[in-house]
Amino acid sequence: MKALVIGSGGREHAIAWALSNSPEIEEVLCVPGNGGTAVENKCRNLDIPLKDLRAAADAAVQELGGTEGVVAVIGPENPLTEGAADILGTKGIPVVGPTKAAAQLEASKDAAKKFMKKYGVACAASETYTDLDSALKAVNASSGPVVVKADGLAAGKGVVVAGDKKTAEEAVRRFMVDGELGEAGKKLVIEEYLEGEEISVLAAVSVTPETSETGQACIIPFVPARDHKRLLDGAEGPNTGGMGAIAPVPGLDGETMNRFRKEILEPTLAGLKAEKFDYRGFIFFGLMLTKNGPKLLEYNVRLGDPETQAVLPLMDFDFAKMCLAITDGTLKSFSFKWKEGFVCAPVAVSGGYPGEYGKHKLISVDGPVVKDAGGKIFIAGAVLEKDGLYTTGGRVLAGAASGETAEKAREAAYKTLSGVSFEGMFFRKDIGAPGAAVSKTMKGGKL
Ligand code: AMP
Ligand code: GLY
């Protein structure tokens, strides 16, 4: 069997690596892939631009030598919300990734909130606004912190957690008047601020009108993970795309996960079925663990980055076979087994990130150090050139390693990173550590 992986980040390197570990897989074609997939076992990068998805699908099928015996996994949200799964699906390729219609759950915050409310998913109270005056009135009427969210995709820049009215008002004006995010910010969701610790639950989904009929529709959660979005230790500094992840979440109790299943996962499954979506792929539940139980902050219609780099190494099952089970409607009877212990995956970024950062820095990897730590490097923003790997992105790579305890996993992960260097390399030192998830300056509803 051959696999096609769409995307170029650390998540896609981890997906390609997981596929390549399956004895079923002969080759993994990555479109476009990155410097990590360029050197990964069985993987080959295809330099096909994703601007025109139909042309990209044609070119990929040609490279695959047809559609027989192929499975495709679409990593990022953009191709999904632009209909990549629909396009590949019409070619007869089993695709892991929801259709464009179902991908609205990530593409539009308003659509996601309407869905959550319609199906009784536990979430923050919110209203949607399309005109400036009503949005300003709403933030001025609020008594505590509020969260202002642009409706459309904004690459992580569309959410402002505002501690006071002035900040909230500024955010409303930036999005609605200045058009900072273009169309994405013309409609706003203004939401109640929820306090607590965040976790991410990634899950495999197999819902079609047929499996809904036969009772085989399902959402199977993976081990819960925690991303650390702030740049600096102790959850301080600006927000980033994610500075590292740990899985499972240390200290998470069974009761929280039970409530998540009952109050979030099950109503979501009921909603996907009732909407008659063709959703065969992954879903990401972004949760806030509040004192009133877990609440859903957002859906993403894909795996998380960098959570995937911590979760997939814990699999004790064949990822390629699971992908096929998602697509052929047999996921409910697929046998999931997770390894004991933890995986920690701190991310190394290029100096200056998330602002202007250095590019084209040569990355040196001390193979024996990484091997001795038992770690795995997942490349996110780097390309392979003639004389080595060079940085291209802000988030450059993650060093993932396992351990019997969270502490041992952290030690092994940081030992892994000690075998990597590039000019301006920076990483948080507390990924997965106690207290690393919540900023002290954000406690008590004060931001
Ligand atoms: P979202 O894209 O909706 O997950 O929002 C991005 C980030 O903003 C989340 O990961 C949270 O850290 C924060 N956030 C979003 N909604 C809320 C909320 N209602 N209360 C507190 N923080 C939030
Ligand atoms: N780690 C957050 C995300 O993937 O959206």
GROMACS .gro file of C-alpha atoms and ligand atoms in nm:
model
  475
    1MET     CA    1   0.000   0.000   0.000
    2LYS     CA    2   0.110   0.356  -0.066
    3ALA     CA    3   0.023   0.660   0.140
    4LEU     CA    4  -0.015   1.022   0.040
    5VAL     CA    5   0.035   1.285   0.310
    6ILE     CA    6  -0.065   1.646   0.245
    7GLY     CA    7   0.111   1.916   0.446
    8SER     CA    8   0.455   2.034   0.546
    9GLY     CA    9   0.470   2.075   0.924
   10GLY     CA   10   0.585   1.878   1.227
   11ARG     CA   11   0.246   1.709   1.247
   12GLU     CA   12   0.284   1.584   0.890
   13HIS     CA   13   0.635   1.454   0.962
   14ALA     CA   14   0.490   1.259   1.257
   15ILE     CA   15   0.202   1.128   1.041
   16ALA     CA   16   0.442   1.021   0.763
   17TRP     CA   17   0.671   0.855   1.021
   18ALA     CA   18   0.375   0.669   1.178
   19LEU     CA   19   0.261   0.548   0.835
   20SER     CA   20   0.614   0.443   0.740
   21ASN     CA   21   0.631   0.223   1.053
   22SER     CA   22   0.351   0.007   0.917
   23PRO     CA   23   0.461  -0.311   0.739
   24GLU     CA   24   0.162  -0.254   0.507
   25ILE     CA   25   0.317   0.063   0.365
   26GLU     CA   26   0.569   0.051   0.083
   27GLU     CA   27   0.603   0.422   0.024
   28VAL     CA   28   0.479   0.752   0.169
   29LEU     CA   29   0.454   1.041  -0.075
   30CYS     CA   30   0.452   1.380   0.099
   31VAL     CA   31   0.304   1.684  -0.072
   32PRO     CA   32   0.508   1.893  -0.023
   33GLY     CA   33   0.663   1.747   0.295
   34ASN     CA   34   0.967   1.906   0.462
   35GLY     CA   35   1.329   1.840   0.550
   36GLY     CA   36   1.221   1.570   0.794
   37THR     CA   37   1.007   1.371   0.552
   38ALA     CA   38   1.284   1.414   0.291
   39VAL     CA   39   1.504   1.179   0.494
   40GLU     CA   40   1.238   0.964   0.668
   41ASN     CA   41   1.232   0.591   0.598
   42LYS     CA   42   1.010   0.504   0.294
   43CYS     CA   43   0.915   0.873   0.247
   44ARG     CA   44   0.954   1.083  -0.066
   45ASN     CA   45   0.864   1.450  -0.105
   46LEU     CA   46   0.674   1.569  -0.410
   47ASP     CA   47   0.729   1.927  -0.509
   48ILE     CA   48   0.366   1.990  -0.602
   49PRO     CA   49   0.214   2.328  -0.513
   50LEU     CA   50  -0.115   2.313  -0.320
   51LYS     CA   51  -0.254   2.638  -0.463
   52ASP     CA   52  -0.466   2.453  -0.717
   53LEU     CA   53  -0.593   2.146  -0.531
   54ARG     CA   54  -0.740   1.977  -0.839
   55ALA     CA   55  -0.413   2.006  -1.031
   56ALA     CA   56  -0.223   1.890  -0.721
   57ALA     CA   57  -0.448   1.583  -0.688
   58ASP     CA   58  -0.393   1.495  -1.056
   59ALA     CA   59  -0.017   1.530  -1.022
   60ALA     CA   60  -0.011   1.322  -0.703
   61VAL     CA   61  -0.218   1.042  -0.861
   62GLN     CA   62   0.023   1.034  -1.152
   63GLU     CA   63   0.320   0.996  -0.914
   64LEU     CA   64   0.136   0.725  -0.720
   65GLY     CA   65   0.085   0.534  -1.046
   66GLY     CA   66  -0.294   0.532  -1.001
   67THR     CA   67  -0.540   0.524  -0.715
   68GLU     CA   68  -0.535   0.149  -0.639
   69GLY     CA   69  -0.397   0.059  -0.294
   70VAL     CA   70  -0.354   0.417  -0.180
   71VAL     CA   71  -0.462   0.594   0.139
   72ALA     CA   72  -0.441   0.972   0.175
   73VAL     CA   73  -0.406   1.169   0.499
   74ILE     CA   74  -0.464   1.544   0.489
   75GLY     CA   75  -0.278   1.718   0.773
   76PRO     CA   76  -0.361   2.092   0.789
   77GLU     CA   77  -0.695   2.274   0.804
   78ASN     CA   78  -0.652   2.488   0.492
   79PRO     CA   79  -0.668   2.215   0.227
   80LEU     CA   80  -0.952   2.051   0.424
   81THR     CA   81  -1.161   2.366   0.437
   82GLU     CA   82  -1.092   2.417   0.066
   83GLY     CA   83  -1.230   2.071  -0.015
   84ALA     CA   84  -0.914   1.858  -0.056
   85ALA     CA   85  -1.090   1.550   0.088
   86ASP     CA   86  -1.381   1.594  -0.155
   87ILE     CA   87  -1.144   1.626  -0.450
   88LEU     CA   88  -0.930   1.323  -0.361
   89GLY     CA   89  -1.245   1.127  -0.272
   90THR     CA   90  -1.390   1.171  -0.620
   91LYS     CA   91  -1.075   1.008  -0.755
   92GLY     CA   92  -1.158   0.695  -0.556
   93ILE     CA   93  -0.882   0.733  -0.299
   94PRO     CA   94  -0.974   0.651   0.062
   95VAL     CA   95  -0.916   0.984   0.238
   96VAL     CA   96  -0.852   1.056   0.605
   97GLY     CA   97  -0.992   1.406   0.640
   98PRO     CA   98  -1.346   1.548   0.656
   99THR     CA   99  -1.531   1.693   0.360
  100LYS     CA  100  -1.544   2.068   0.306
  101ALA     CA  101  -1.895   2.084   0.456
  102ALA     CA  102  -1.785   1.913   0.778
  103ALA     CA  103  -1.464   2.118   0.793
  104GLN     CA  104  -1.684   2.424   0.864
  105LEU     CA  105  -1.653   2.319   1.228
  106GLU     CA  106  -1.305   2.470   1.216
  107ALA     CA  107  -1.343   2.717   0.929
  108SER     CA  108  -1.617   2.916   1.101
  109LYS     CA  109  -1.629   2.982   1.475
  110ASP     CA  110  -1.989   3.089   1.431
  111ALA     CA  111  -2.081   2.761   1.259
  112ALA     CA  112  -1.896   2.568   1.533
  113LYS     CA  113  -2.079   2.749   1.814
  114LYS     CA  114  -2.415   2.701   1.643
  115PHE     CA  115  -2.337   2.329   1.618
  116MET     CA  116  -2.227   2.308   1.985
  117LYS     CA  117  -2.544   2.483   2.102
  118LYS     CA  118  -2.776   2.286   1.873
  119TYR     CA  119  -2.645   1.954   2.003
  120GLY     CA  120  -2.590   2.050   2.367
  121VAL     CA  121  -2.209   2.034   2.372
  122ALA     CA  122  -2.069   2.187   2.695
  123CYS     CA  123  -1.908   2.518   2.592
  124ALA     CA  124  -1.878   2.888   2.680
  125ALA     CA  125  -2.182   3.113   2.638
  126SER     CA  126  -2.142   3.328   2.327
  127GLU     CA  127  -2.311   3.550   2.072
  128THR     CA  128  -2.223   3.621   1.710
  129TYR     CA  129  -2.204   3.977   1.573
  130THR     CA  130  -2.188   4.110   1.220
  131ASP     CA  131  -2.227   4.481   1.296
  132LEU     CA  132  -1.986   4.701   1.485
  133ASP     CA  133  -2.232   4.877   1.713
  134SER     CA  134  -2.381   4.557   1.854
  135ALA     CA  135  -2.035   4.406   1.903
  136LEU     CA  136  -1.914   4.717   2.089
  137LYS     CA  137  -2.230   4.723   2.301
  138ALA     CA  138  -2.172   4.360   2.395
  139VAL     CA  139  -1.814   4.413   2.513
  140ASN     CA  140  -1.913   4.724   2.703
  141ALA     CA  141  -2.194   4.544   2.879
  142SER     CA  142  -1.967   4.262   2.997
  143SER     CA  143  -1.867   4.256   3.361
  144GLY     CA  144  -1.545   4.053   3.344
  145PRO     CA  145  -1.292   3.939   3.085
  146VAL     CA  146  -1.433   3.840   2.745
  147VAL     CA  147  -1.296   3.656   2.448
  148VAL     CA  148  -1.323   3.809   2.102
  149LYS     CA  149  -1.298   3.560   1.817
  150ALA     CA  150  -1.284   3.625   1.445
  151ASP     CA  151  -1.522   3.391   1.268
  152GLY     CA  152  -1.286   3.271   0.995
  153LEU     CA  153  -0.947   3.099   0.984
  154ALA     CA  154  -0.674   3.333   1.102
  155ALA     CA  155  -0.370   3.110   1.163
  156GLY     CA  156  -0.393   3.154   1.540
  157LYS     CA  157  -0.429   3.536   1.524
  158GLY     CA  158  -0.807   3.551   1.544
  159VAL     CA  159  -0.864   3.511   1.919
  160VAL     CA  160  -0.814   3.786   2.175
  161VAL     CA  161  -0.861   3.702   2.542
  162ALA     CA  162  -0.940   4.049   2.675
  163GLY     CA  163  -0.895   4.124   3.044
  164ASP     CA  164  -1.065   4.462   3.019
  165LYS     CA  165  -1.316   4.647   2.804
  166LYS     CA  166  -1.051   4.861   2.633
  167THR     CA  167  -0.862   4.555   2.504
  168ALA     CA  168  -1.187   4.392   2.392
  169GLU     CA  169  -1.301   4.709   2.215
  170GLU     CA  170  -0.964   4.744   2.042
  171ALA     CA  171  -0.987   4.384   1.920
  172VAL     CA  172  -1.339   4.442   1.784
  173ARG     CA  173  -1.221   4.752   1.597
  174ARG     CA  174  -0.907   4.586   1.464
  175PHE     CA  175  -1.106   4.296   1.324
  176MET     CA  176  -1.422   4.475   1.209
  177VAL     CA  177  -1.305   4.823   1.114
  178ASP     CA  178  -0.935   4.794   1.027
  179GLY     CA  179  -0.996   4.460   0.858
  180GLU     CA  180  -0.675   4.320   1.009
  181LEU     CA  181  -0.778   3.966   0.921
  182GLY     CA  182  -0.971   4.047   0.605
  183GLU     CA  183  -1.302   3.864   0.560
  184ALA     CA  184  -1.220   3.630   0.852
  185GLY     CA  185  -1.277   3.915   1.098
  186LYS     CA  186  -1.596   4.068   0.959
  187LYS     CA  187  -1.807   3.839   1.174
  188LEU     CA  188  -1.719   3.799   1.542
  189VAL     CA  189  -1.801   3.554   1.817
  190ILE     CA  190  -1.787   3.719   2.157
  191GLU     CA  191  -1.758   3.466   2.430
  192GLU     CA  192  -1.762   3.423   2.806
  193TYR     CA  193  -1.410   3.388   2.951
  194LEU     CA  194  -1.346   3.044   3.097
  195GLU     CA  195  -1.081   2.989   3.358
  196GLY     CA  196  -0.883   2.671   3.400
  197GLU     CA  197  -0.619   2.452   3.242
  198GLU     CA  198  -0.634   2.358   2.877
  199ILE     CA  199  -0.597   2.016   2.727
  200SER     CA  200  -0.634   1.875   2.378
  201VAL     CA  201  -0.811   1.553   2.294
  202LEU     CA  202  -0.733   1.426   1.946
  203ALA     CA  203  -0.967   1.160   1.814
  204ALA     CA  204  -1.033   0.942   1.512
  205VAL     CA  205  -1.375   0.988   1.352
  206SER     CA  206  -1.568   0.763   1.118
  207VAL     CA  207  -1.910   0.908   1.047
  208THR     CA  208  -2.101   0.875   0.720
  209PRO     CA  209  -2.474   0.854   0.652
  210GLU     CA  210  -2.418   0.476   0.603
  211THR     CA  211  -2.230   0.413   0.929
  212SER     CA  212  -2.485   0.629   1.110
  213GLU     CA  213  -2.757   0.392   0.983
  214THR     CA  214  -2.570   0.076   1.082
  215GLY     CA  215  -2.461   0.199   1.424
  216GLN     CA  216  -2.093   0.191   1.322
  217ALA     CA  217  -2.042   0.570   1.335
  218CYS     CA  218  -1.794   0.656   1.608
  219ILE     CA  219  -1.542   0.899   1.756
  220ILE     CA  220  -1.251   0.726   1.931
  221PRO     CA  221  -1.045   0.957   2.152
  222PHE     CA  222  -0.666   0.920   2.172
  223VAL     CA  223  -0.468   0.971   2.491
  224PRO     CA  224  -0.523   1.331   2.602
  225ALA     CA  225  -0.242   1.578   2.541
  226ARG     CA  226  -0.137   1.922   2.649
  227ASP     CA  227   0.011   2.189   2.426
  228HIS     CA  228   0.195   2.486   2.577
  229LYS     CA  229   0.105   2.788   2.367
  230ARG     CA  230   0.293   3.068   2.543
  231LEU     CA  231   0.650   3.140   2.438
  232LEU     CA  232   0.815   3.145   2.781
  233ASP     CA  233   0.842   2.918   3.083
  234GLY     CA  234   0.552   2.937   3.326
  235ALA     CA  235   0.307   3.013   3.042
  236GLU     CA  236   0.429   3.371   3.009
  237GLY     CA  237   0.501   3.580   2.701
  238PRO     CA  238   0.316   3.594   2.370
  239ASN     CA  239   0.103   3.318   2.221
  240THR     CA  240   0.268   3.091   1.967
  241GLY     CA  241   0.163   2.804   1.745
  242GLY     CA  242   0.269   2.571   2.027
  243MET     CA  243   0.598   2.539   2.216
  244GLY     CA  244   0.569   2.171   2.300
  245ALA     CA  245   0.335   1.899   2.414
  246ILE     CA  246   0.308   1.615   2.658
  247ALA     CA  247   0.083   1.309   2.648
  248PRO     CA  248  -0.098   1.177   2.837
  249VAL     CA  249  -0.176   1.482   3.050
  250PRO     CA  250  -0.009   1.425   3.388
  251GLY     CA  251  -0.258   1.405   3.675
  252LEU     CA  252  -0.573   1.411   3.462
  253ASP     CA  253  -0.850   1.227   3.645
  254GLY     CA  254  -1.088   0.969   3.504
  255GLU     CA  255  -1.394   1.168   3.611
  256THR     CA  256  -1.294   1.460   3.386
  257MET     CA  257  -1.256   1.225   3.091
  258ASN     CA  258  -1.595   1.067   3.169
  259ARG     CA  259  -1.757   1.408   3.169
  260PHE     CA  260  -1.575   1.493   2.844
  261ARG     CA  261  -1.722   1.179   2.684
  262LYS     CA  262  -2.076   1.245   2.807
  263GLU     CA  263  -2.095   1.622   2.775
  264ILE     CA  264  -1.876   1.686   2.471
  265LEU     CA  265  -1.784   1.377   2.268
  266GLU     CA  266  -2.123   1.206   2.262
  267PRO     CA  267  -2.325   1.516   2.168
  268THR     CA  268  -2.065   1.590   1.899
  269LEU     CA  269  -2.109   1.242   1.753
  270ALA     CA  270  -2.486   1.284   1.763
  271GLY     CA  271  -2.448   1.617   1.581
  272LEU     CA  272  -2.219   1.482   1.309
  273LYS     CA  273  -2.472   1.205   1.246
  274ALA     CA  274  -2.775   1.434   1.251
  275GLU     CA  275  -2.609   1.676   1.008
  276LYS     CA  276  -2.543   1.380   0.777
  277PHE     CA  277  -2.179   1.477   0.745
  278ASP     CA  278  -1.924   1.258   0.575
  279TYR     CA  279  -1.660   1.296   0.843
  280ARG     CA  280  -1.387   1.040   0.814
  281GLY     CA  281  -1.072   1.181   0.963
  282PHE     CA  282  -0.948   1.333   1.284
  283ILE     CA  283  -1.107   1.581   1.519
  284PHE     CA  284  -0.936   1.792   1.783
  285PHE     CA  285  -1.129   1.894   2.092
  286GLY     CA  286  -0.969   2.200   2.254
  287LEU     CA  287  -1.092   2.184   2.614
  288MET     CA  288  -1.083   2.414   2.913
  289LEU     CA  289  -1.101   2.223   3.242
  290THR     CA  290  -1.312   2.462   3.449
  291LYS     CA  291  -1.435   2.417   3.802
  292ASN     CA  292  -1.771   2.333   3.645
  293GLY     CA  293  -1.624   2.056   3.434
  294PRO     CA  294  -1.463   2.039   3.091
  295LYS     CA  295  -1.589   2.289   2.831
  296LEU     CA  296  -1.519   2.285   2.461
  297LEU     CA  297  -1.326   2.590   2.337
  298GLU     CA  298  -1.295   2.480   1.977
  299TYR     CA  299  -1.303   2.201   1.726
  300ASN     CA  300  -1.023   2.156   1.480
  301VAL     CA  301  -1.091   1.918   1.196
  302ARG     CA  302  -0.741   1.772   1.203
  303LEU     CA  303  -0.476   1.651   1.442
  304GLY     CA  304  -0.306   1.907   1.665
  305ASP     CA  305   0.042   2.040   1.615
  306PRO     CA  306   0.256   1.976   1.825
  307GLU     CA  307   0.024   1.734   2.013
  308THR     CA  308   0.054   1.477   1.732
  309GLN     CA  309   0.431   1.461   1.786
  310ALA     CA  310   0.366   1.353   2.148
  311VAL     CA  311   0.061   1.131   2.091
  312LEU     CA  312   0.159   0.920   1.789
  313PRO     CA  313   0.476   0.776   1.950
  314LEU     CA  314   0.245   0.628   2.218
  315MET     CA  315   0.055   0.417   1.965
  316ASP     CA  316   0.080   0.044   2.009
  317PHE     CA  317  -0.118  -0.025   1.693
  318ASP     CA  318  -0.071   0.010   1.319
  319PHE     CA  319  -0.147   0.370   1.219
  320ALA     CA  320  -0.194   0.281   0.850
  321LYS     CA  321  -0.450   0.014   0.938
  322MET     CA  322  -0.631   0.261   1.162
  323CYS     CA  323  -0.644   0.508   0.873
  324LEU     CA  324  -0.804   0.243   0.654
  325ALA     CA  325  -1.052   0.158   0.932
  326ILE     CA  326  -1.150   0.529   0.946
  327THR     CA  327  -1.219   0.529   0.574
  328ASP     CA  328  -1.394   0.192   0.536
  329GLY     CA  329  -1.632   0.228   0.831
  330THR     CA  330  -1.474  -0.040   1.057
  331LEU     CA  331  -1.315   0.199   1.308
  332LYS     CA  332  -1.556   0.102   1.586
  333SER     CA  333  -1.410  -0.248   1.599
  334PHE     CA  334  -1.048  -0.140   1.548
  335SER     CA  335  -0.829  -0.244   1.836
  336PHE     CA  336  -0.659   0.059   1.991
  337LYS     CA  337  -0.375   0.000   2.231
  338TRP     CA  338  -0.157   0.267   2.387
  339LYS     CA  339   0.190   0.228   2.531
  340GLU     CA  340   0.243   0.284   2.902
  341GLY     CA  341   0.424   0.598   3.010
  342PHE     CA  342   0.450   0.948   2.866
  343VAL     CA  343   0.593   1.126   2.565
  344CYS     CA  344   0.721   1.481   2.594
  345ALA     CA  345   0.789   1.684   2.279
  346PRO     CA  346   0.937   2.031   2.336
  347VAL     CA  347   0.959   2.250   2.026
  348ALA     CA  348   1.274   2.440   1.927
  349VAL     CA  349   1.204   2.772   1.757
  350SER     CA  350   1.416   3.021   1.569
  351GLY     CA  351   1.521   3.329   1.771
  352GLY     CA  352   1.268   3.611   1.744
  353TYR     CA  353   0.966   3.384   1.688
  354PRO     CA  354   0.667   3.453   1.704
  355GLY     CA  355   0.786   3.791   1.570
  356GLU     CA  356   1.049   3.827   1.296
  357TYR     CA  357   1.285   3.535   1.319
  358GLY     CA  358   1.611   3.416   1.167
  359LYS     CA  359   1.591   3.193   0.860
  360HIS     CA  360   1.822   2.964   0.667
  361LYS     CA  361   2.025   2.854   0.968
  362LEU     CA  362   2.212   2.525   0.935
  363ILE     CA  363   2.083   2.264   1.182
  364SER     CA  364   2.334   2.027   1.331
  365VAL     CA  365   2.210   1.700   1.479
  366ASP     CA  366   2.435   1.487   1.696
  367GLY     CA  367   2.296   1.144   1.605
  368PRO     CA  368   2.450   0.949   1.898
  369VAL     CA  369   2.313   1.198   2.156
  370VAL     CA  370   1.961   1.173   2.011
  371LYS     CA  371   1.990   0.794   1.989
  372ASP     CA  372   2.120   0.766   2.344
  373ALA     CA  373   1.820   0.970   2.467
  374GLY     CA  374   1.588   0.734   2.277
  375GLY     CA  375   1.437   1.042   2.112
  376LYS     CA  376   1.293   1.123   1.774
  377ILE     CA  377   1.329   1.456   1.595
  378PHE     CA  378   1.018   1.571   1.413
  379ILE     CA  379   1.102   1.848   1.169
  380ALA     CA  380   0.850   2.133   1.132
  381GLY     CA  381   1.018   2.428   0.959
  382ALA     CA  382   1.330   2.311   0.779
  383VAL     CA  383   1.430   2.195   0.433
  384LEU     CA  384   1.696   1.958   0.315
  385GLU     CA  385   1.964   2.120   0.100
  386LYS     CA  386   2.280   1.967  -0.049
  387ASP     CA  387   2.488   2.012   0.264
  388GLY     CA  388   2.224   1.964   0.533
  389LEU     CA  389   1.903   2.080   0.696
  390TYR     CA  390   1.829   2.453   0.700
  391THR     CA  391   1.562   2.631   0.901
  392THR     CA  392   1.273   2.788   0.711
  393GLY     CA  393   1.007   2.840   0.976
  394GLY     CA  394   0.964   2.986   1.323
  395ARG     CA  395   0.888   2.653   1.481
  396VAL     CA  396   1.176   2.443   1.355
  397LEU     CA  397   1.151   2.098   1.514
  398ALA     CA  398   1.037   1.898   1.814
  399GLY     CA  399   1.243   1.651   2.013
  400ALA     CA  400   1.003   1.376   2.123
  401ALA     CA  401   1.101   1.114   2.378
  402SER     CA  402   0.925   0.872   2.609
  403GLY     CA  403   0.963   0.778   2.973
  404GLU     CA  404   0.784   0.575   3.237
  405THR     CA  405   0.687   0.893   3.415
  406ALA     CA  406   0.625   1.245   3.287
  407GLU     CA  407   0.947   1.354   3.455
  408LYS     CA  408   1.151   1.082   3.282
  409ALA     CA  409   0.992   1.166   2.947
  410ARG     CA  410   1.084   1.533   2.999
  411GLU     CA  411   1.442   1.443   3.085
  412ALA     CA  412   1.475   1.225   2.774
  413ALA     CA  413   1.314   1.490   2.553
  414TYR     CA  414   1.548   1.765   2.672
  415LYS     CA  415   1.844   1.530   2.632
  416THR     CA  416   1.723   1.476   2.274
  417LEU     CA  417   1.714   1.852   2.214
  418SER     CA  418   2.065   1.884   2.358
  419GLY     CA  419   2.180   1.692   2.051
  420VAL     CA  420   2.041   1.960   1.818
  421SER     CA  421   2.170   2.308   1.753
  422PHE     CA  422   2.125   2.598   1.516
  423GLU     CA  423   2.198   2.968   1.545
  424GLY     CA  424   1.932   3.140   1.757
  425MET     CA  425   1.774   2.813   1.875
  426PHE     CA  426   1.529   2.869   2.163
  427PHE     CA  427   1.298   2.638   2.356
  428ARG     CA  428   1.093   2.634   2.674
  429LYS     CA  429   1.251   2.435   2.955
  430ASP     CA  430   0.927   2.337   3.130
  431ILE     CA  431   0.716   2.148   2.875
  432GLY     CA  432   0.503   1.895   3.065
  433ALA     CA  433   0.624   2.016   3.405
  434PRO     CA  434   0.388   2.086   3.695
  435GLY     CA  435   0.263   2.445   3.676
  436ALA     CA  436   0.373   2.495   3.315
  437ALA     CA  437   0.020   2.520   3.178
  438VAL     CA  438  -0.122   2.824   3.353
  439SER     CA  439   0.034   3.165   3.382
  440LYS     CA  440   0.046   3.300   3.739
  441THR     CA  441  -0.037   3.643   3.605
  442MET     CA  442  -0.356   3.507   3.449
  443LYS     CA  443  -0.500   3.349   3.761
  444GLY     CA  444  -0.825   3.467   3.917
  445GLY     CA  445  -0.974   3.598   3.594
  446LYS     CA  446  -0.717   3.879   3.588
  447LEU     CA  447  -0.509   3.882   3.275
  448AMP     P1  448  -0.960   2.888   2.002
  448AMP     O1  449  -0.895   2.904   1.867
  448AMP     O2  450  -1.104   2.916   2.003
  448AMP     O3  451  -0.924   2.760   2.072
  448AMP     O4  452  -0.886   2.995   2.093
  448AMP     C1  453  -0.745   3.002   2.103
  448AMP     C2  454  -0.703   3.011   2.247
  448AMP     O5  455  -0.768   3.120   2.312
  448AMP     C3  456  -0.742   2.889   2.330
  448AMP     O6  457  -0.649   2.787   2.316
  448AMP     C4  458  -0.747   2.948   2.469
  448AMP     O7  459  -0.617   2.959   2.524
  448AMP     C5  460  -0.802   3.086   2.445
  448AMP     N1  461  -0.949   3.087   2.460
  448AMP     C6  462  -1.039   3.065   2.362
  448AMP     N2  463  -1.165   3.074   2.410
  448AMP     C7  464  -1.155   3.101   2.542
  448AMP     C8  465  -1.249   3.121   2.646
  448AMP     N3  466  -1.380   3.117   2.625
  448AMP     N4  467  -1.199   3.145   2.770
  448AMP     C9  468  -1.067   3.152   2.793
  448AMP     N5  469  -0.973   3.135   2.699
  448AMP    C10  470  -1.015   3.109   2.574
  449GLY     N1  471  -0.189   2.281   1.909
  449GLY     C1  472  -0.300   2.353   1.868
  449GLY     C2  473  -0.347   2.324   1.732
  449GLY     O1  474  -0.301   2.234   1.666
  449GLY     O2  475  -0.436   2.395   1.686
   0.00000   0.00000   0.00000
